[in-house]
């Protein structure tokens, strides 16, 4: 059975003005050589696309990030020194996918590979079949927009929590796809690295 790491509840009472977070949101490419505490990882993942309203009966839950027809196509994977994990929003937990540290593949820029946390945004196109049928162009377009919302949520949380982050389009997506053992309908969109600010 896959190893599961239960995350502590996200700290939703973080008191930081939204307008200030927008003002301070920045791409930052330096970080301390230190792992992020589990509480921080919990907050980041919940901010990314955590559940904000449970689904009742047949209705789907709602997330911090919007998605076309509420298709929730994005899965967020977390790459750390300890391995690769998939974020399970429902249980607010990490499910181990790989035992290896794959951060050297998080981006093609060498500097990014030292970040303690690499987020990989994967869009599951099978979740959009009902809405967009076989139109792969449309699905790719929505995958990009979905990942953008998730990524901006992480940016804003990082601004509020004084963490450094940058989103990465310079990624060998095929390589990551193969290392992560993804299926054909699961597409790596882009990645994002996070680390502690060197001023903190
Ligand atoms: C889709 C996307 C891909 C990006 N890819 C990279 C990247 O591969 N490497 C990098 O250093 N920055 C990357 N960036 C960050 C941009 O360089 C950055 O957002 C831009 O310079 C504006 O700076 P700011 O985010 O601080 O406002 C990317 C940004 C976006 C939105």
Short mmCIF file of C-alpha atoms and ligand atoms in Angstrom, two decimals, residues 24-29 107-109 111-112 144 148 151-152 155 165-171 189-191, ligand 1:
data_model
loop_
_atom_site.label_atom_id
_atom_site.label_comp_id
_atom_site.label_asym_id
_atom_site.label_seq_id
_atom_site.Cartn_x
_atom_site.Cartn_y
_atom_site.Cartn_z
CA UNK A 24 4.55 41.83 -3.01
CA UNK A 25 4.02 38.82 -5.31
CA UNK A 26 7.33 38.30 -7.10
CA UNK A 27 9.35 35.62 -8.83
CA UNK A 28 12.34 34.94 -6.62
CA UNK A 29 15.08 32.52 -7.50
CA UNK A 107 13.45 22.66 -14.43
CA UNK A 108 16.24 22.92 -16.95
CA UNK A 109 17.84 25.89 -15.13
CA UNK A 111 19.69 26.87 -9.98
CA UNK A 112 16.07 25.62 -9.66
CA UNK A 144 -2.76 25.83 -19.13
CA UNK A 148 -2.11 29.25 -14.05
CA UNK A 151 0.20 28.66 -9.55
CA UNK A 152 -1.00 32.20 -8.80
CA UNK A 155 2.46 32.90 -5.53
CA UNK A 165 8.87 31.04 -5.41
CA UNK A 166 9.03 31.04 -9.20
CA UNK A 167 6.97 29.25 -11.80
CA UNK A 168 8.94 27.33 -14.43
CA UNK A 169 8.05 26.83 -18.06
CA UNK A 170 11.60 25.77 -18.86
CA UNK A 171 10.94 22.12 -18.09
CA UNK A 189 1.96 21.61 -17.73
CA UNK A 190 4.70 23.43 -15.80
CA UNK A 191 6.42 23.40 -12.43
C1 LIG B 1 4.13 30.44 -17.66
C2 LIG B 1 5.40 31.03 -17.05
C3 LIG B 1 6.60 30.38 -17.22
C4 LIG B 1 7.76 30.87 -16.63
N1 LIG B 1 8.91 30.17 -16.75
C5 LIG B 1 10.02 30.58 -16.10
C6 LIG B 1 11.21 29.80 -16.13
O1 LIG B 1 11.26 28.72 -16.74
N2 LIG B 1 12.28 30.24 -15.46
C7 LIG B 1 12.26 31.40 -14.73
O2 LIG B 1 13.29 31.73 -14.14
N3 LIG B 1 11.15 32.16 -14.66
C8 LIG B 1 10.03 31.78 -15.32
N4 LIG B 1 8.87 32.50 -15.23
C9 LIG B 1 8.83 33.70 -14.37
C10 LIG B 1 8.83 34.98 -15.20
O3 LIG B 1 10.15 35.20 -15.68
C11 LIG B 1 8.36 36.14 -14.30
O4 LIG B 1 7.04 35.92 -13.95
C12 LIG B 1 8.48 37.47 -15.03
O5 LIG B 1 9.82 37.82 -15.24
C13 LIG B 1 7.82 38.60 -14.25
O6 LIG B 1 8.39 38.69 -12.95
P1 LIG B 1 7.47 38.60 -11.66
O7 LIG B 1 6.84 37.23 -11.61
O8 LIG B 1 8.40 38.84 -10.49
O9 LIG B 1 6.42 39.65 -11.78
C14 LIG B 1 7.72 32.06 -15.86
C15 LIG B 1 6.48 32.72 -15.71
C16 LIG B 1 5.35 32.21 -16.28
C17 LIG B 1 4.03 32.92 -16.06
#
